[in-house]
Amino acid sequence: LESLRAEVRHRERVLRDAGARDVDDPAAAGALPRLVIVVDELAALLADQDGLHEVVADIAARGRSLGMHLVLCTQRPAGVVRDAVLANCDLRLSLRVNNEADSRALLGTVEAARLADAPAGRCLVGAHGVPARPLQVAVTTLDDLARIAAARATDVPVRRPWLDPLPASVPLADLVAVPRLLRHGSAVPDGGAPAVPFALVDLPAEQRRATAAWCPATDGHLLVVGGPGSGRSTCLRTIRAS
C-alpha cells in the first residue's frame, strides 16, 4: 500500500516537474511508462489490507492521468466494489455469476446471472452509458506465450514501483553501498558523529532502502528486543563487528 501511494506521489512529481497535465502531454513524453495493477481477488485483499479501498478509489479516480490503470477481479462484486470505484471504471466485464444482485451491481442488468448454460469464457461487457453485450473471451495458446516471451526479451528495463522483499540475510559489507538512515529518516551528514550501521531498512513510502545506523554520541542507549531465535544475538554481534 505504501509503495502504491509513493508511486502516485512520484508520478505527480514527475508531471509537475515537466510542466505536464497528464502522462499523454507531449511535455512528459517517455517520462512515465504505463503501470497496470492487477488484483486477482479484490474481496479477499480488501479484507486483509486495511486502507486498501481508499488507495484503490484514489487510483481509480486519478490514475488514468498518471498512467496507472486498474484491473480488478472479484467473484462477488455486490457489496465489495463501492460506488467510488465503480464510478471510475468505465469498462466492466462479467463472466457467469450465481445471483442477479452481483450482475446488477456490475452491469446494471441481471443478464450475467443467466449465463449458466453458456460456454466457458462467455461474458457480458458494458461501458459507461453503453448497454452490456455478449462476448467470448479468447484462449491463450503456446504461440501467444512464445510471441510475448520474444517481445519481452527486447524490453527496456523500467523503474519498478516497489522493491523485492527484504533478504533473509544481509552481509555487513553490503551495507556500505547503501545510503545511511538516521532518526526521522534523515541521512547521515558527512563529518557527523560516528555511526554504527547494523541493518537494512525498507522504506516503501519512499520506494527505497537505507542502512539503519546507531550513533551512540547522539542517540544514547539502544534497546534490542526479540523472542528466542529472533536474531538478537546476531544483531549484537553485527553492532560489535561494525
Coordinates of N, CA and C in Angstrom, one line a residue:
L1 N 0.8 -1.2 0.0 CA 0.0 0.0 0.0 C 0.9 1.3 0.0
E2 N 1.9 1.2 0.8 CA 2.8 2.4 0.9 C 3.5 2.6 -0.4
S3 N 3.8 1.5 -1.1 CA 4.5 1.7 -2.4 C 3.6 2.2 -3.4
L4 N 2.3 1.9 -3.4 CA 1.4 2.4 -4.4 C 1.1 3.9 -4.1
R5 N 1.0 4.3 -2.9 CA 0.9 5.7 -2.5 C 2.1 6.5 -3.0
A6 N 3.3 5.9 -2.8 CA 4.5 6.5 -3.2 C 4.6 6.6 -4.7
E7 N 4.1 5.6 -5.4 CA 4.1 5.7 -6.9 C 3.2 6.8 -7.4
V8 N 2.1 7.0 -6.7 CA 1.2 8.1 -7.1 C 1.9 9.5 -6.9
R9 N 2.6 9.6 -5.8 CA 3.3 10.9 -5.5 C 4.5 11.0 -6.5
H10 N 5.2 9.9 -6.8 CA 6.3 10.0 -7.7 C 5.8 10.5 -9.1
R11 N 4.7 10.0 -9.6 CA 4.2 10.3 -10.9 C 3.7 11.8 -10.9
E12 N 3.1 12.2 -9.8 CA 2.6 13.5 -9.7 C 3.8 14.5 -9.8
R13 N 4.9 14.1 -9.1 CA 6.1 14.9 -9.1 C 6.8 15.0 -10.4
V14 N 6.8 13.9 -11.1 CA 7.4 13.9 -12.5 C 6.6 14.8 -13.4
L15 N 5.3 14.7 -13.4 CA 4.5 15.5 -14.3 C 4.6 17.0 -13.9
R16 N 4.6 17.3 -12.6 CA 4.7 18.7 -12.2 C 6.1 19.3 -12.6
D17 N 7.2 18.5 -12.5 CA 8.5 19.0 -12.9 C 8.6 19.2 -14.4
A18 N 7.8 18.4 -15.1 CA 7.8 18.5 -16.6 C 6.8 19.6 -17.1
G19 N 6.0 20.1 -16.2 CA 5.0 21.0 -16.6 C 3.9 20.4 -17.4
A20 N 3.6 19.1 -17.2 CA 2.7 18.4 -18.0 C 1.4 18.2 -17.2
R21 N 0.3 18.2 -17.9 CA -1.0 18.0 -17.3 C -1.3 16.5 -17.0
D22 N -0.8 15.6 -17.9 CA -1.1 14.2 -17.7 C 0.0 13.4 -18.5
V23 N 0.0 12.1 -18.4 CA 1.0 11.3 -19.0 C 1.0 11.4 -20.5
D24 N -0.1 11.8 -21.1 CA -0.1 11.9 -22.6 C 0.4 13.3 -23.1
D25 N 0.6 14.2 -22.1 CA 1.1 15.5 -22.5 C 2.5 15.4 -23.2
P26 N 2.7 16.0 -24.4 CA 4.0 15.9 -25.0 C 5.1 16.4 -24.1
A27 N 4.9 17.2 -23.1 CA 6.0 17.6 -22.2 C 6.5 16.5 -21.4
A28 N 5.7 15.4 -21.2 CA 6.1 14.3 -20.4 C 6.3 13.1 -21.3
A29 N 6.6 13.2 -22.5 CA 6.8 12.1 -23.5 C 7.9 11.2 -23.0
G30 N 7.6 9.9 -22.8 CA 8.6 8.9 -22.4 C 9.0 9.0 -20.9
A31 N 8.5 9.9 -20.2 CA 8.9 10.0 -18.8 C 8.3 9.0 -17.9
L32 N 7.1 8.5 -18.2 CA 6.4 7.6 -17.3 C 5.8 6.4 -18.1
P33 N 6.3 5.2 -17.9 CA 5.6 4.1 -18.6 C 4.3 3.8 -18.0
R34 N 3.4 3.1 -18.7 CA 2.1 2.8 -18.2 C 2.3 1.7 -17.1
L35 N 1.5 1.8 -16.1 CA 1.6 0.8 -15.0 C 0.2 0.2 -14.8
V36 N 0.1 -1.1 -15.1 CA -1.2 -1.9 -14.9 C -1.2 -2.6 -13.6
I37 N -2.1 -2.4 -12.7 CA -2.2 -3.0 -11.4 C -3.3 -4.0 -11.5
V38 N -3.0 -5.3 -11.3 CA -4.0 -6.4 -11.4 C -4.3 -6.9 -10.0
V39 N -5.5 -7.0 -9.6 CA -5.9 -7.6 -8.3 C -6.8 -8.8 -8.7
D40 N -6.3 -9.9 -8.3 CA -7.0 -11.2 -8.7 C -8.2 -11.4 -7.9
E41 N -8.3 -11.2 -6.6 CA -9.5 -11.3 -5.8 C -9.6 -10.1 -4.9
L42 N -10.3 -9.2 -5.3 CA -10.5 -7.9 -4.6 C -11.0 -8.0 -3.2
A43 N -12.1 -8.9 -3.1 CA -12.7 -9.0 -1.8 C -11.8 -9.5 -0.7
A44 N -11.0 -10.5 -1.1 CA -10.0 -11.1 -0.1 C -8.9 -10.1 0.2
L45 N -8.5 -9.3 -0.7 CA -7.4 -8.3 -0.5 C -8.0 -7.2 0.4
L46 N -9.2 -6.8 0.1 CA -9.8 -5.7 1.0 C -9.9 -6.2 2.4
A47 N -10.3 -7.4 2.6 CA -10.5 -8.0 4.0 C -9.1 -8.1 4.7
D48 N -8.1 -8.2 3.9 CA -6.7 -8.5 4.5 C -5.9 -7.2 4.7
Q49 N -6.3 -6.1 4.0 CA -5.5 -4.9 4.0 C -6.3 -3.7 4.3
D50 N -6.1 -3.2 5.6 CA -6.9 -2.0 6.0 C -6.4 -0.8 5.1
G51 N -7.3 0.0 4.7 CA -7.0 1.2 3.9 C -6.8 0.9 2.4
L52 N -7.0 -0.3 2.0 CA -6.7 -0.6 0.6 C -7.8 0.0 -0.3
H53 N -9.1 0.0 0.2 CA -10.1 0.6 -0.7 C -9.9 2.1 -1.0
E54 N -9.4 2.8 0.0 CA -9.1 4.2 -0.2 C -8.1 4.4 -1.3
V55 N -7.0 3.5 -1.3 CA -6.0 3.6 -2.3 C -6.5 3.2 -3.7
V56 N -7.3 2.2 -3.7 CA -7.9 1.7 -5.0 C -8.8 2.8 -5.6
A57 N -9.6 3.4 -4.7 CA -10.5 4.5 -5.1 C -9.7 5.7 -5.6
D58 N -8.6 6.0 -5.0 CA -7.8 7.2 -5.4 C -7.2 6.9 -6.8
I59 N -6.7 5.7 -7.0 CA -6.1 5.4 -8.2 C -7.1 5.3 -9.3
A60 N -8.3 4.8 -9.0 CA -9.4 4.8 -10.0 C -9.8 6.2 -10.4
A61 N -9.7 7.1 -9.5 CA -10.1 8.5 -9.8 C -9.0 9.3 -10.5
R62 N -7.8 9.1 -10.1 CA -6.7 9.9 -10.6 C -5.7 9.2 -11.5
G63 N -5.8 7.8 -11.5 CA -4.7 7.0 -12.1 C -4.6 7.2 -13.6
R64 N -5.7 7.4 -14.3 CA -5.6 7.5 -15.8 C -4.7 8.6 -16.2
S65 N -4.8 9.8 -15.6 CA -3.9 10.9 -16.0 C -2.5 10.6 -15.6
L66 N -2.2 9.7 -14.6 CA -0.9 9.4 -14.2 C -0.3 8.2 -14.9
G67 N -1.1 7.6 -15.8 CA -0.6 6.4 -16.4 C -0.7 5.1 -15.6
M68 N -1.6 5.1 -14.6 CA -1.8 4.0 -13.7 C -3.2 3.4 -14.0
H69 N -3.3 2.1 -14.3 CA -4.6 1.5 -14.7 C -4.9 0.3 -13.9
L70 N -6.1 0.1 -13.5 CA -6.5 -1.0 -12.6 C -7.3 -2.1 -13.4
V71 N -7.0 -3.3 -13.0 CA -7.8 -4.5 -13.5 C -8.2 -5.2 -12.2
L72 N -9.4 -5.0 -11.8 CA -10.0 -5.5 -10.6 C -10.8 -6.8 -10.8
C73 N -10.6 -7.9 -10.1 CA -11.3 -9.1 -10.3 C -11.9 -9.5 -9.0
T74 N -13.1 -10.0 -9.0 CA -13.8 -10.5 -7.8 C -14.9 -11.4 -8.2
Q75 N -15.2 -12.4 -7.3 CA -16.3 -13.3 -7.5 C -17.6 -12.7 -7.2
R76 N -17.6 -11.8 -6.2 CA -18.9 -11.3 -5.7 C -18.8 -9.7 -5.6
P77 N -19.1 -9.0 -6.7 CA -19.0 -7.6 -6.7 C -20.0 -6.9 -5.8
A78 N -21.1 -7.4 -5.6 CA -22.1 -6.8 -4.8 C -21.6 -6.6 -3.3
G79 N -21.6 -5.4 -2.9 CA -21.2 -5.1 -1.5 C -19.7 -5.0 -1.4
V80 N -18.9 -5.3 -2.4 CA -17.4 -5.2 -2.4 C -16.9 -4.0 -3.1
V81 N -17.3 -3.9 -4.4 CA -16.9 -2.8 -5.2 C -17.8 -1.6 -5.0
R82 N -17.3 -0.6 -4.3 CA -18.1 0.5 -3.9 C -18.3 1.5 -5.1
D83 N -19.2 2.4 -4.8 CA -19.6 3.4 -5.9 C -18.4 4.2 -6.3
A84 N -17.5 4.6 -5.3 CA -16.4 5.4 -5.6 C -15.5 4.8 -6.6
V85 N -15.4 3.5 -6.6 CA -14.5 2.8 -7.6 C -15.3 2.6 -8.9
L86 N -16.6 2.1 -8.8 CA -17.4 1.8 -10.0 C -17.5 3.0 -10.8
A87 N -17.7 4.2 -10.2 CA -17.9 5.4 -11.0 C -16.7 5.7 -11.9
N88 N -15.5 5.2 -11.6 CA -14.4 5.5 -12.4 C -13.9 4.3 -13.2
C89 N -14.7 3.2 -13.2 CA -14.4 2.0 -14.0 C -15.4 2.0 -15.2
D90 N -14.9 2.6 -16.3 CA -15.8 2.7 -17.5 C -16.1 1.4 -18.2
L91 N -15.1 0.5 -18.1 CA -15.2 -0.8 -18.8 C -15.4 -1.9 -17.8
R92 N -16.5 -2.6 -17.9 CA -16.9 -3.6 -16.9 C -17.2 -4.9 -17.7
L93 N -16.6 -6.0 -17.2 CA -16.8 -7.3 -17.8 C -17.2 -8.3 -16.7
S94 N -18.3 -9.0 -17.0 CA -18.8 -10.0 -16.1 C -18.9 -11.4 -16.8
L95 N -18.2 -12.4 -16.2 CA -18.5 -13.8 -16.6 C -19.7 -14.2 -15.9
R96 N -19.9 -15.5 -15.9 CA -21.1 -16.1 -15.2 C -21.1 -15.8 -13.7
V97 N -22.2 -15.3 -13.2 CA -22.3 -15.1 -11.7 C -23.5 -15.9 -11.2
N98 N -23.5 -16.1 -9.9 CA -24.6 -17.0 -9.4 C -25.9 -16.3 -9.0
N99 N -25.8 -15.0 -8.9 CA -27.1 -14.4 -8.5 C -27.2 -13.0 -9.2
E100 N -28.5 -12.6 -9.3 CA -28.8 -11.4 -10.0 C -28.2 -10.1 -9.4
A101 N -28.0 -10.1 -8.1 CA -27.5 -8.9 -7.4 C -26.1 -8.6 -7.8
D102 N -25.3 -9.7 -8.0 CA -23.9 -9.4 -8.5 C -23.9 -8.9 -9.9
S103 N -24.7 -9.4 -10.8 CA -24.8 -9.0 -12.1 C -25.3 -7.5 -12.2
R104 N -26.3 -7.2 -11.4 CA -26.8 -5.9 -11.4 C -25.8 -4.8 -10.8
A105 N -25.1 -5.3 -9.8 CA -24.1 -4.3 -9.2 C -23.1 -3.9 -10.2
L106 N -22.7 -4.8 -11.1 CA -21.6 -4.5 -12.0 C -22.1 -3.9 -13.3
L107 N -23.2 -4.5 -13.9 CA -23.6 -4.1 -15.2 C -24.9 -3.3 -15.2
G108 N -25.7 -3.3 -14.1 CA -27.0 -2.7 -14.1 C -28.0 -3.6 -14.8
T109 N -27.7 -4.8 -15.0 CA -28.7 -5.8 -15.6 C -28.5 -7.2 -15.0
V110 N -29.5 -8.0 -15.1 CA -29.4 -9.3 -14.4 C -28.9 -10.4 -15.4
E111 N -28.5 -10.0 -16.6 CA -28.2 -10.9 -17.7 C -27.0 -11.8 -17.4
A112 N -26.0 -11.3 -16.6 CA -24.8 -12.1 -16.3 C -25.2 -13.3 -15.5
A113 N -26.3 -13.3 -14.7 CA -26.7 -14.4 -13.9 C -27.5 -15.4 -14.7
R114 N -27.7 -15.2 -16.0 CA -28.4 -16.1 -16.9 C -27.4 -16.7 -17.9
L115 N -26.1 -16.8 -17.6 CA -25.1 -17.4 -18.4 C -24.8 -18.8 -18.0
A116 N -25.7 -19.4 -17.2 CA -25.4 -20.7 -16.6 C -25.1 -21.8 -17.7
D117 N -25.8 -21.7 -18.8 CA -25.6 -22.7 -19.8 C -24.7 -22.3 -20.9
A118 N -24.1 -21.2 -20.8 CA -23.2 -20.6 -21.8 C -21.9 -21.3 -21.8
P119 N -21.1 -21.4 -22.8 CA -19.8 -22.0 -22.8 C -18.8 -21.2 -21.9
A120 N -17.8 -21.9 -21.4 CA -16.8 -21.2 -20.5 C -16.2 -20.1 -21.3
G121 N -16.0 -19.0 -20.6 CA -15.5 -17.8 -21.3 C -16.5 -16.8 -21.9
R122 N -17.7 -17.2 -21.9 CA -18.8 -16.3 -22.3 C -19.0 -15.2 -21.3
C123 N -19.1 -14.0 -21.7 CA -19.2 -12.9 -20.7 C -20.0 -11.8 -21.3
L124 N -20.4 -10.8 -20.5 CA -21.0 -9.6 -20.9 C -20.1 -8.4 -20.6
V125 N -20.0 -7.5 -21.6 CA -19.1 -6.4 -21.4 C -20.0 -5.1 -21.6
G126 N -19.8 -4.2 -20.6 CA -20.5 -3.0 -20.7 C -19.6 -1.8 -20.4
A127 N -19.9 -0.7 -21.0 CA -19.1 0.5 -20.8 C -20.1 1.6 -20.2
H128 N -19.5 2.7 -19.7 CA -20.3 3.7 -19.1 C -21.3 4.3 -20.2
G129 N -22.6 4.1 -19.9 CA -23.6 4.6 -20.8 C -23.9 3.8 -22.0
V130 N -23.2 2.6 -22.0 CA -23.4 1.7 -23.2 C -24.0 0.3 -22.7
P131 N -25.1 -0.2 -23.2 CA -25.6 -1.4 -22.7 C -24.6 -2.6 -22.9
A132 N -24.7 -3.5 -21.9 CA -23.8 -4.7 -22.0 C -24.1 -5.6 -23.2
R133 N -23.1 -6.2 -23.7 CA -23.3 -7.0 -24.9 C -22.4 -8.3 -24.7
P134 N -22.8 -9.4 -25.2 CA -22.1 -10.7 -25.0 C -20.8 -10.8 -25.8
L135 N -19.8 -11.3 -25.2 CA -18.5 -11.6 -25.9 C -18.0 -12.9 -25.5
Q136 N -17.0 -13.5 -26.2 CA -16.3 -14.7 -25.9 C -14.9 -14.4 -25.6
V137 N -14.4 -14.7 -24.4 CA -13.0 -14.5 -24.0 C -12.1 -15.4 -24.8
A138 N -11.0 -14.8 -25.4 CA -10.1 -15.6 -26.2 C -9.3 -16.5 -25.4
V139 N -8.7 -17.6 -26.0 CA -7.9 -18.6 -25.3 C -6.4 -18.3 -25.7
T140 N -5.6 -18.3 -24.6 CA -4.1 -18.1 -24.9 C -3.5 -19.4 -25.3
T141 N -2.7 -19.3 -26.4 CA -2.1 -20.5 -26.9 C -0.6 -20.5 -26.7
L142 N 0.1 -21.6 -26.9 CA 1.6 -21.6 -26.7 C 2.2 -20.6 -27.7
D143 N 1.7 -20.5 -28.9 CA 2.2 -19.5 -29.8 C 2.2 -18.1 -29.3
D144 N 1.0 -17.8 -28.6 CA 0.9 -16.4 -27.9 C 2.0 -16.2 -26.9
L145 N 2.2 -17.3 -26.1 CA 3.2 -17.2 -25.0 C 4.6 -17.0 -25.6
A146 N 4.9 -17.7 -26.7 CA 6.2 -17.6 -27.3 C 6.4 -16.2 -27.9
R147 N 5.4 -15.7 -28.5 CA 5.5 -14.3 -29.0 C 5.7 -13.3 -28.0
I148 N 5.0 -13.4 -26.8 CA 5.1 -12.5 -25.7 C 6.5 -12.6 -25.1
A149 N 7.0 -13.8 -25.0 CA 8.4 -14.0 -24.4 C 9.4 -13.4 -25.3
A150 N 9.3 -13.5 -26.6 CA 10.2 -13.0 -27.6 C 10.2 -11.4 -27.5
A151 N 9.0 -10.9 -27.3 CA 8.9 -9.4 -27.3 C 9.5 -8.9 -26.0
R152 N 9.4 -9.7 -24.9 CA 9.9 -9.2 -23.6 C 11.4 -9.3 -23.6
A153 N 12.0 -10.1 -24.4 CA 13.5 -10.2 -24.5 C 14.1 -9.0 -24.9
T154 N 13.4 -8.1 -25.6 CA 13.9 -6.8 -26.1 C 13.4 -5.7 -25.2
D155 N 12.7 -5.9 -24.2 CA 12.2 -4.9 -23.3 C 13.3 -4.0 -22.7
V156 N 13.1 -2.7 -22.6 CA 14.0 -1.8 -21.9 C 13.6 -1.8 -20.5
P157 N 14.6 -2.1 -19.6 CA 14.3 -2.1 -18.1 C 13.6 -0.8 -17.7
V158 N 12.6 -0.9 -16.9 CA 11.9 0.3 -16.4 C 12.0 0.3 -14.9
R159 N 11.7 1.5 -14.3 CA 11.7 1.7 -12.9 C 10.6 0.9 -12.3
R160 N 10.9 0.1 -11.2 CA 9.9 -0.7 -10.5 C 9.2 0.2 -9.4
P161 N 7.9 0.0 -9.3 CA 7.2 0.8 -8.2 C 7.4 0.3 -6.8
W162 N 7.8 -0.9 -6.7 CA 8.2 -1.5 -5.4 C 9.4 -2.4 -5.5
L163 N 10.0 -2.5 -4.3 CA 11.2 -3.3 -4.3 C 10.9 -4.8 -4.0
D164 N 11.9 -5.7 -4.2 CA 11.7 -7.1 -3.8 C 11.6 -7.1 -2.2
P165 N 11.1 -8.2 -1.7 CA 11.1 -8.4 -0.2 C 12.5 -8.3 0.3
L166 N 12.7 -7.9 1.6 CA 14.0 -7.8 2.2 C 14.6 -9.2 2.2
P167 N 15.9 -9.3 2.0 CA 16.5 -10.6 2.1 C 16.5 -11.2 3.5
A168 N 16.6 -12.5 3.6 CA 16.6 -13.1 4.9 C 18.0 -12.9 5.6
S169 N 19.0 -12.6 4.9 CA 20.3 -12.3 5.5 C 21.0 -11.2 4.7
V170 N 21.6 -10.3 5.4 CA 22.3 -9.2 4.7 C 23.8 -9.1 5.3
P171 N 24.8 -9.4 4.4 CA 26.2 -9.3 4.9 C 26.5 -7.8 5.3
L172 N 27.2 -7.7 6.4 CA 27.5 -6.3 6.9 C 28.2 -5.5 5.8
A173 N 29.1 -6.2 5.0 CA 29.8 -5.4 4.0 C 28.9 -4.8 3.0
D174 N 27.7 -5.4 2.7 CA 26.8 -4.9 1.7 C 26.2 -3.6 2.2
L175 N 26.2 -3.3 3.5 CA 25.5 -2.1 4.0 C 26.3 -0.8 3.6
V176 N 27.6 -1.0 3.3 CA 28.5 0.1 3.0 C 28.0 0.8 1.7
A177 N 27.4 0.1 0.8 CA 27.0 0.7 -0.5 C 25.6 1.3 -0.4
V178 N 24.9 1.1 0.7 CA 23.5 1.6 0.8 C 23.6 3.0 1.6
P179 N 22.8 4.0 1.1 CA 22.8 5.3 1.9 C 22.3 5.0 3.3
R180 N 22.9 5.7 4.3 CA 22.6 5.5 5.7 C 21.3 6.3 6.0
L181 N 20.7 5.8 7.1 CA 19.5 6.5 7.6 C 19.6 6.6 9.1
L182 N 19.2 7.8 9.6 CA 19.2 8.1 11.0 C 17.7 8.4 11.4
R183 N 17.6 8.8 12.6 CA 16.3 9.1 13.2 C 15.5 10.1 12.3
H184 N 14.2 9.8 12.2 CA 13.3 10.6 11.4 C 13.6 10.6 9.9
G185 N 14.3 9.6 9.5 CA 14.5 9.4 8.1 C 15.5 10.3 7.5
S186 N 16.4 11.0 8.3 CA 17.4 11.9 7.7 C 18.7 11.1 7.5
A187 N 19.3 11.5 6.4 CA 20.6 10.8 6.0 C 21.7 11.2 7.0
V188 N 22.7 10.4 7.2 CA 23.8 10.7 8.0 C 24.7 11.8 7.3
P189 N 24.9 12.9 7.9 CA 25.7 14.0 7.3 C 27.2 13.7 7.2
D190 N 27.8 14.2 6.2 CA 29.3 14.0 6.1 C 30.0 14.7 7.3
G191 N 30.9 14.0 7.9 CA 31.6 14.6 9.0 C 30.9 14.6 10.3
G192 N 29.7 13.9 10.4 CA 28.9 13.9 11.6 C 29.4 12.9 12.6
A193 N 28.6 12.7 13.6 CA 29.0 11.8 14.7 C 29.2 10.4 14.1
P194 N 30.2 9.6 14.6 CA 30.4 8.3 14.1 C 29.1 7.4 14.2
A195 N 28.8 6.7 13.2 CA 27.6 5.9 13.2 C 28.0 4.4 13.0
V196 N 27.2 3.6 13.6 CA 27.4 2.1 13.6 C 26.3 1.5 12.7
P197 N 26.5 1.2 11.5 CA 25.5 0.6 10.6 C 25.3 -0.9 11.1
F198 N 24.0 -1.3 11.1 CA 23.7 -2.6 11.6 C 22.5 -3.3 10.9
A199 N 21.8 -2.6 10.1 CA 20.6 -3.3 9.5 C 20.2 -2.6 8.2
L200 N 19.5 -3.3 7.4 CA 18.9 -2.7 6.1 C 17.4 -2.4 6.4
V201 N 17.1 -1.2 6.1 CA 15.7 -0.7 6.4 C 14.9 -0.6 5.1
D202 N 13.7 -1.1 5.1 CA 12.8 -1.0 4.0 C 11.9 0.3 4.1
L203 N 11.9 1.2 3.1 CA 11.2 2.4 3.2 C 10.2 2.5 2.0
P204 N 9.1 1.7 2.1 CA 8.2 1.6 0.9 C 7.6 3.0 0.6
A205 N 7.4 3.8 1.6 CA 6.8 5.1 1.3 C 7.7 6.0 0.5
E206 N 9.0 5.7 0.5 CA 10.0 6.4 -0.3 C 10.5 5.6 -1.5
Q207 N 10.0 4.4 -1.6 CA 10.4 3.5 -2.7 C 12.0 3.3 -2.7
R208 N 12.5 3.1 -1.5 CA 14.0 2.9 -1.5 C 14.3 2.2 -0.2
R209 N 15.6 1.8 0.0 CA 16.1 1.2 1.2 C 17.3 2.0 1.7
A210 N 17.6 1.9 3.0 CA 18.7 2.6 3.6 C 19.3 1.8 4.7
T211 N 20.4 2.2 5.1 CA 21.1 1.5 6.2 C 20.7 2.1 7.6
A212 N 20.3 1.2 8.5 CA 20.0 1.7 9.8 C 21.3 1.9 10.6
A213 N 21.5 3.0 11.1 CA 22.8 3.3 11.8 C 22.5 3.9 13.2
W214 N 23.3 3.4 14.2 CA 23.2 3.9 15.6 C 24.4 4.8 15.9
C215 N 24.1 6.0 16.3 CA 25.1 7.0 16.8 C 25.1 7.1 18.3
P216 N 26.0 6.3 19.0 CA 26.0 6.4 20.4 C 26.0 7.8 21.0
A217 N 26.8 8.7 20.4 CA 27.0 10.0 20.9 C 25.8 10.9 20.9
T218 N 24.9 10.6 19.9 CA 23.7 11.4 19.7 C 22.4 10.7 20.0
D219 N 22.4 9.3 19.8 CA 21.2 8.6 20.0 C 21.0 8.1 21.5
G220 N 22.1 8.0 22.2 CA 22.0 7.5 23.5 C 22.0 5.9 23.5
H221 N 21.2 5.4 24.4 CA 21.2 3.9 24.6 C 20.4 3.3 23.5
L222 N 20.7 2.0 23.2 CA 20.0 1.2 22.2 C 19.4 0.0 22.8
L223 N 18.1 -0.2 22.6 CA 17.4 -1.4 23.2 C 17.0 -2.4 22.0
V224 N 17.5 -3.6 22.1 CA 17.2 -4.6 21.1 C 16.3 -5.6 21.8
V225 N 15.1 -5.8 21.2 CA 14.1 -6.6 21.8 C 13.7 -7.7 20.8
G226 N 13.5 -9.0 21.3 CA 13.1 -10.1 20.4 C 13.0 -11.3 21.2
G227 N 12.1 -12.2 20.7 CA 12.0 -13.5 21.4 C 13.1 -14.5 21.0
P228 N 13.1 -15.7 21.6 CA 14.1 -16.7 21.3 C 14.2 -17.0 19.8
G229 N 15.4 -17.0 19.2 CA 15.6 -17.3 17.8 C 15.3 -16.2 16.9
S230 N 15.0 -15.0 17.4 CA 14.5 -13.8 16.5 C 15.7 -13.1 15.9
G231 N 16.9 -13.3 16.5 CA 18.1 -12.6 15.9 C 18.7 -11.6 16.8
R232 N 18.4 -11.6 18.1 CA 19.0 -10.6 19.0 C 20.5 -10.7 19.0
S233 N 21.0 -12.0 19.2 CA 22.4 -12.2 19.3 C 23.1 -11.8 18.0
T234 N 22.5 -12.1 16.9 CA 23.1 -11.7 15.6 C 23.2 -10.2 15.5
C235 N 22.1 -9.5 15.9 CA 22.1 -8.1 15.9 C 23.3 -7.5 16.7
L236 N 23.5 -8.0 17.9 CA 24.5 -7.5 18.8 C 25.9 -7.8 18.2
R237 N 26.1 -9.0 17.6 CA 27.4 -9.3 17.0 C 27.6 -8.4 15.8
T238 N 26.6 -8.1 15.1 CA 26.7 -7.2 13.9 C 27.2 -5.8 14.4
I239 N 26.5 -5.3 15.5 CA 26.9 -4.0 16.0 C 28.3 -4.0 16.5
R240 N 28.7 -5.1 17.2 CA 30.1 -5.2 17.7 C 31.1 -5.2 16.5
A241 N 30.8 -5.9 15.4 CA 31.7 -6.0 14.3 C 31.7 -4.7 13.6
S242 N 30.6 -4.0 13.5 CA 30.6 -2.7 12.8 C 31.3 -1.6 13.5

